[in-house]
Amino acid sequence: MKHLLSTGDLTRDEAVHILDTAEELLGVAQRPIKKLPTLRGRTVVNLFFEDSTRTRISFEAAAKRLSADVITFSAKGSSTSKGEGLKDTALTLQAMGADAVVVRHSASGAPHRLAHAQWSRGAVVNAGDGTHEHPTQALLDAFTMRRHLVEGDRHQRAGVGADLAGKHVTIVGDVLHSRVARSNALLLHTLGAHVRLVAPPTLLPVGVDSWPVETSYDLDAAVEKTDVLMMLRVQEERMNASYFPSAREYSRRFGLDVARMNRLPEHAIVMHPGPMNRGMEITADVADSERSVIVEQVTNGVAVRMAVLYLLLGGAPTSDDAVSTMEGGA
Ligand code: NCD
């Protein structure tokens, strides 16, 4: 793996390997001293051309816990949203010797341009490009699902080595604007899960027929056969028209309240990538309920991003300490 641009590029074994590595690294976050020397001397640059709180902080924490030097550049605005702006920025990064560049950009395909146009020598990680993809979010979601739904055998923790074969994942809401939905659909399919998208017809993208998913307009019909219910944010900032009659009508048909949640199978979990519109796609009492793993998704995000950076930057720890940490404990 040279870059992480799309979950569609990952084989089942590569994806499982990332999840297993994250499982090892999750333990680091639970120690009093949350740091490994693995990426000492390496430079990770976070380039955020679009607003982000949790993803930016998560990548920063991940790189720092691996002892990398971290430079974060936040520049939201039109002057950097064109190809040239990106190119110049990339050349600057190259001159600074970045080993990995984590990019979030409002233009779909920006990280691919960085990776393929030889503007940047380092590894490129897509941290969300337009409405296209958000691969580390999908990986942390899959990681969270596996921890809850797949039992490890006597020797293994939380389904190490396993995929999500046969699990039913229902993704609900604004699929049209969601890079999280696309990355999840591709990855979950690779991991053997069945994916159903539930949305009003106006919020399903053109071409969804070619995705490896089923689609439906009926949330009530979908809840009973669901292991994971993933609610998506209604992305009003990307809407240039009205896609549904009113917020109230949307919530009534596509929102998750306690009555709907109670119709899920007992073991089912509720997810949301954040930030939530409480009261719109999810009620506050559902978001804060025992079935919600939303806070855990954030915690797991750091471990998954540590795994991605570790594997991209060679996966060859430079110190014995790091080697024993990566190999120990399985
Ligand atoms: C998502 C994103 O930015 O695509 N959020 C995130 O990364 N935590 C989803 C969203 O904005 O709704």
Coordinates of C-alpha atoms and ligand atoms in Angstrom, one line a residue:
M1 CA 0.0 0.0 0.0
K2 CA 1.6 3.3 -1.1
H3 CA -1.4 5.7 -0.6
L4 CA -4.8 5.4 0.9
L5 CA -7.2 7.1 -1.5
S6 CA -10.2 4.9 -1.7
T7 CA -11.5 1.9 0.2
G8 CA -12.2 0.4 -3.3
D9 CA -8.4 -0.1 -3.6
L10 CA -8.2 -2.4 -0.6
T11 CA -8.4 -6.1 -0.8
R12 CA -10.2 -8.1 1.9
D13 CA -6.8 -9.1 3.4
E14 CA -5.3 -5.6 3.3
A15 CA -8.4 -4.2 5.0
V16 CA -8.4 -7.0 7.7
H17 CA -4.7 -6.3 8.2
I18 CA -5.3 -2.6 8.9
L19 CA -8.1 -3.5 11.4
D20 CA -5.9 -6.1 13.1
T21 CA -3.0 -3.5 13.4
A22 CA -5.5 -1.0 14.8
E23 CA -6.6 -3.6 17.4
E24 CA -2.9 -3.8 18.6
L25 CA -2.6 -0.1 18.7
L26 CA -5.8 0.5 20.6
G27 CA -4.0 -0.7 23.6
V28 CA -1.6 2.2 23.4
A29 CA -4.4 4.7 24.0
Q30 CA -5.3 2.9 27.2
R31 CA -1.8 3.3 28.7
P32 CA -0.8 6.1 31.0
I33 CA 1.9 7.1 28.4
K34 CA 0.2 7.0 25.0
K35 CA 3.2 7.0 22.8
L36 CA 5.3 4.7 20.6
P37 CA 8.6 5.6 19.0
T38 CA 7.7 4.0 15.7
L39 CA 7.6 7.1 13.4
R40 CA 10.3 9.1 15.2
G41 CA 12.0 11.4 12.7
R42 CA 9.2 11.1 10.2
T43 CA 7.1 14.1 9.1
V44 CA 3.3 13.9 8.7
V45 CA 1.6 17.0 7.2
N46 CA -2.1 17.4 7.7
L47 CA -3.5 19.6 4.9
F48 CA -7.1 20.6 5.6
F49 CA -8.7 22.7 2.9
E50 CA -12.1 22.1 4.4
D51 CA -13.5 22.5 7.9
S52 CA -13.0 19.6 10.1
T53 CA -12.7 19.1 13.8
R54 CA -12.7 15.5 14.7
T55 CA -10.9 14.1 11.7
R56 CA -8.1 16.7 11.9
I57 CA -7.6 16.2 15.6
S58 CA -7.7 12.4 15.2
F59 CA -5.0 12.4 12.6
E60 CA -2.9 14.7 14.7
A61 CA -3.3 12.5 17.7
A62 CA -2.5 9.4 15.7
A63 CA 0.7 10.8 14.2
K64 CA 1.8 12.2 17.6
R65 CA 1.2 8.9 19.4
L66 CA 3.6 7.3 16.9
S67 CA 6.2 10.1 17.6
A68 CA 6.1 11.6 14.1
D69 CA 6.6 15.3 13.7
V70 CA 3.3 16.8 12.8
I71 CA 2.6 19.9 10.8
T72 CA -1.1 20.9 10.4
F73 CA -2.1 23.4 7.8
S74 CA -5.7 24.5 7.8
A75 CA -6.7 26.6 4.8
K76 CA -10.3 26.9 3.9
G77 CA -11.1 29.1 1.0
S78 CA -11.4 29.4 -2.7
S79 CA -7.9 30.4 -3.6
T80 CA -6.6 27.0 -2.6
S81 CA -9.4 25.0 -4.0
K82 CA -8.1 25.1 -7.6
G83 CA -5.6 22.6 -9.0
E84 CA -2.8 25.1 -9.1
G85 CA -3.1 26.0 -5.4
L86 CA -2.9 22.3 -4.5
K87 CA 0.2 21.8 -6.7
D88 CA 2.1 24.7 -5.2
T89 CA 1.2 23.6 -1.7
A90 CA 2.4 20.1 -2.6
L91 CA 5.7 21.4 -3.9
T92 CA 6.2 23.2 -0.7
L93 CA 5.5 20.1 1.3
Q94 CA 7.9 18.1 -0.8
A95 CA 10.6 20.8 -0.2
M96 CA 9.9 20.3 3.5
G97 CA 10.4 16.6 3.3
A98 CA 6.9 15.4 4.2
D99 CA 6.8 11.6 4.5
A100 CA 3.0 11.5 4.5
V101 CA 0.4 14.0 3.6
V102 CA -3.1 13.7 4.9
V103 CA -5.5 15.7 2.7
R104 CA -9.0 16.9 3.2
H105 CA -10.4 18.9 0.3
S106 CA -13.8 20.1 -0.9
A107 CA -13.0 18.9 -4.5
S108 CA -13.6 15.2 -5.2
G109 CA -10.4 13.7 -6.5
A110 CA -7.9 16.2 -5.0
P111 CA -6.0 13.6 -3.1
H112 CA -5.7 11.4 -6.2
R113 CA -4.2 14.4 -8.1
L114 CA -1.7 14.8 -5.3
A115 CA -0.8 11.1 -5.3
H116 CA -0.6 10.6 -9.1
A117 CA 0.8 13.9 -10.4
Q118 CA 4.2 13.3 -8.8
W119 CA 3.9 16.6 -7.0
S120 CA 4.4 14.7 -3.8
R121 CA 6.8 11.9 -3.0
G122 CA 5.3 10.9 0.3
A123 CA 2.3 8.7 1.0
V124 CA -1.1 10.4 0.5
V125 CA -4.0 9.7 2.8
N126 CA -7.4 10.9 1.8
A127 CA -9.1 12.4 4.8
G128 CA -12.3 13.3 2.9
D129 CA -12.6 14.7 -0.7
G130 CA -15.8 16.5 -1.6
T131 CA -18.7 14.1 -1.8
H132 CA -16.4 11.3 -3.0
E133 CA -14.6 9.2 -0.3
H134 CA -13.4 9.2 3.3
P135 CA -11.6 5.9 3.7
T136 CA -10.3 6.2 7.2
Q137 CA -13.8 6.9 8.4
A138 CA -15.0 3.7 6.8
L139 CA -12.1 1.7 8.3
L140 CA -12.9 3.0 11.8
D141 CA -16.5 2.2 11.3
A142 CA -15.7 -1.4 10.2
F143 CA -13.3 -1.6 13.2
T144 CA -16.1 -0.6 15.5
M145 CA -18.6 -3.0 13.9
R146 CA -16.1 -5.9 14.2
R147 CA -15.5 -5.2 17.9
H148 CA -19.2 -5.3 18.6
L149 CA -20.4 -8.0 16.3
V150 CA -17.7 -10.5 15.8
E151 CA -16.5 -12.6 18.7
G152 CA -12.9 -13.5 18.9
D153 CA -12.1 -17.2 19.5
R154 CA -10.5 -18.2 22.8
H155 CA -7.1 -16.9 21.7
Q156 CA -8.0 -13.8 19.8
R157 CA -9.6 -10.5 20.8
A158 CA -12.5 -8.9 19.2
G159 CA -12.5 -10.8 15.9
V160 CA -8.9 -10.4 15.0
G161 CA -8.3 -11.8 11.5
A162 CA -12.1 -11.8 10.8
D163 CA -14.1 -9.8 8.4
L164 CA -17.8 -8.8 8.6
A165 CA -19.2 -11.7 6.5
G166 CA -23.0 -11.9 6.6
K167 CA -23.6 -8.8 8.7
H168 CA -26.4 -6.5 7.7
V169 CA -25.5 -2.8 7.7
T170 CA -28.2 -0.2 7.0
I171 CA -26.9 3.3 6.1
V172 CA -29.6 6.0 6.3
G173 CA -30.0 9.5 5.0
D174 CA -28.1 11.9 2.9
V175 CA -26.2 9.4 0.8
L176 CA -26.0 11.9 -2.1
H177 CA -23.6 14.2 -0.3
S178 CA -21.8 11.6 1.9
R179 CA -18.3 10.4 1.2
V180 CA -18.7 8.3 4.4
A181 CA -21.5 6.3 2.7
R182 CA -19.5 5.6 -0.5
S183 CA -16.4 4.6 1.4
N184 CA -18.4 2.4 3.7
A185 CA -20.4 0.7 0.9
L186 CA -17.2 -0.3 -0.9
L187 CA -15.3 -1.4 2.2
L188 CA -18.2 -3.3 3.8
H189 CA -18.8 -5.1 0.5
T190 CA -15.2 -6.2 0.4
L191 CA -15.5 -7.4 4.0
G192 CA -18.5 -9.6 3.1
A193 CA -21.3 -7.5 4.7
H194 CA -24.7 -6.8 3.1
V195 CA -25.2 -3.1 2.7
R196 CA -28.6 -1.4 2.4
L197 CA -28.9 2.3 1.7
V198 CA -32.2 3.9 2.9
A199 CA -32.8 7.5 1.7
P200 CA -35.4 9.6 0.0
P201 CA -35.0 9.2 -3.8
T202 CA -33.7 12.8 -4.0
L203 CA -30.8 11.9 -1.7
L204 CA -29.5 8.9 -3.6
P205 CA -26.8 9.6 -6.1
V206 CA -27.1 9.0 -9.8
G207 CA -25.3 5.8 -10.5
V208 CA -26.0 4.2 -7.1
D209 CA -27.2 1.1 -9.1
S210 CA -23.6 0.3 -9.8
W211 CA -22.7 0.3 -6.1
P212 CA -22.6 -3.1 -4.4
V213 CA -25.7 -2.3 -2.3
E214 CA -29.4 -2.6 -2.1
T215 CA -31.5 0.6 -1.9
S216 CA -34.8 1.3 -0.2
Y217 CA -37.0 4.3 0.7
D218 CA -38.5 2.5 3.7
L219 CA -36.6 2.7 7.0
D220 CA -39.3 0.9 9.0
A221 CA -39.1 -2.1 6.7
A222 CA -35.3 -2.2 7.1
V223 CA -34.8 -1.9 10.8
E224 CA -35.7 -5.5 11.8
K225 CA -33.0 -7.1 9.7
T226 CA -30.2 -4.9 10.8
D227 CA -27.0 -5.5 12.8
V228 CA -25.7 -1.9 12.3
L229 CA -27.8 1.2 11.8
M230 CA -25.6 4.0 10.5
M231 CA -27.3 7.4 10.5
L232 CA -25.8 10.1 8.2
R233 CA -25.8 13.8 8.7
V234 CA -28.1 15.9 6.6
Q235 CA -25.4 18.0 4.8
E236 CA -27.2 21.3 4.5
E237 CA -24.0 23.1 3.5
R238 CA -23.8 21.0 0.3
M239 CA -27.5 21.4 -0.6
N240 CA -28.3 24.0 -3.3
A241 CA -31.9 23.0 -3.6
S242 CA -34.5 21.5 -1.3
Y243 CA -34.3 17.8 -1.3
F244 CA -37.2 17.1 1.1
P245 CA -40.3 19.0 2.0
S246 CA -39.4 19.9 5.6
A247 CA -37.1 18.9 8.4
R248 CA -40.0 17.5 10.3
E249 CA -41.1 15.4 7.4
Y250 CA -37.5 14.1 7.0
S251 CA -37.2 13.2 10.6
R252 CA -40.5 11.4 10.6
R253 CA -39.5 9.2 7.7
F254 CA -35.8 8.9 7.9
G255 CA -34.8 10.0 11.4
L256 CA -34.0 7.6 14.3
D257 CA -36.0 8.1 17.4
V258 CA -36.4 5.7 20.4
A259 CA -39.5 4.0 19.0
R260 CA -37.7 3.0 15.8
M261 CA -34.6 2.1 17.7
N262 CA -36.5 -0.3 19.9
R263 CA -37.5 -2.2 16.8
L264 CA -33.9 -3.1 16.1
P265 CA -32.7 -6.6 17.0
E266 CA -31.3 -6.6 20.5
H267 CA -27.7 -6.9 19.6
A268 CA -27.8 -4.1 16.9
I269 CA -25.7 -1.0 17.3
V270 CA -26.3 2.6 16.2
M271 CA -23.6 4.7 14.6
H272 CA -23.1 8.2 13.2
P273 CA -19.8 9.7 11.8
G274 CA -20.5 13.1 13.4
P275 CA -21.1 15.9 13.6
M276 CA -24.7 15.1 14.4
N277 CA -27.8 17.3 13.8
R278 CA -29.5 16.2 17.0
G279 CA -33.2 16.3 16.4
M280 CA -32.9 15.9 12.7
E281 CA -31.5 12.5 11.6
I282 CA -31.1 11.3 15.2
T283 CA -32.8 12.2 18.4
A284 CA -30.7 13.2 21.4
D285 CA -31.9 10.3 23.5
V286 CA -30.9 7.8 20.8
A287 CA -27.5 9.5 20.4
D288 CA -26.9 9.2 24.1
S289 CA -28.4 5.7 24.5
E290 CA -26.6 2.5 25.4
R291 CA -26.9 1.2 21.8
S292 CA -25.1 4.2 20.4
V293 CA -21.4 3.6 19.8
I294 CA -20.8 7.2 18.5
V295 CA -18.3 8.2 21.1
E296 CA -16.4 4.9 20.7
Q297 CA -16.2 5.6 16.9
V298 CA -14.1 8.7 17.8
T299 CA -11.8 6.8 20.1
N300 CA -11.4 4.0 17.6
G301 CA -10.6 6.6 14.9
V302 CA -7.3 7.4 16.5
A303 CA -6.2 3.7 16.6
V304 CA -7.2 3.1 13.0
R305 CA -5.4 6.2 11.8
M306 CA -2.3 5.1 13.7
A307 CA -2.5 1.8 11.9
V308 CA -2.8 3.5 8.5
L309 CA 0.1 5.8 9.1
Y310 CA 2.2 3.0 10.5
L311 CA 1.5 0.7 7.5
L312 CA 2.0 3.4 4.9
L313 CA 5.2 4.7 6.3
G314 CA 7.0 1.4 5.8
G315 CA 5.4 -0.7 8.5
A316 CA 9.0 -1.3 9.6
P317 CA 9.5 0.0 13.1
T318 CA 12.9 1.5 13.7
S319 CA 13.3 0.4 17.3
D320 CA 13.1 -2.9 19.2
D321 CA 10.6 -1.4 21.5
A322 CA 8.1 -0.7 18.7
V323 CA 8.7 -4.1 17.2
S324 CA 7.9 -5.9 20.4
T325 CA 4.8 -3.7 20.9
M326 CA 3.5 -4.5 17.5
E327 CA 4.1 -8.2 17.9
G328 CA 3.2 -8.6 21.5
G329 CA -0.2 -9.1 23.0
A330 CA -2.0 -10.7 20.1
Ligands
NCD1 C1 -17.9 13.3 8.0 C2 -17.3 14.0 6.8 O1 -16.6 15.1 7.0 O2 -17.4 13.5 5.7 N1 -17.5 13.7 9.2 C3 -16.3 13.2 9.7 O3 -15.3 13.1 9.0 N2 -16.3 13.0 11.0 C4 -19.4 13.3 7.8 C5 -20.1 14.6 7.9 O4 -19.6 15.6 7.7 O5 -21.3 14.5 8.0

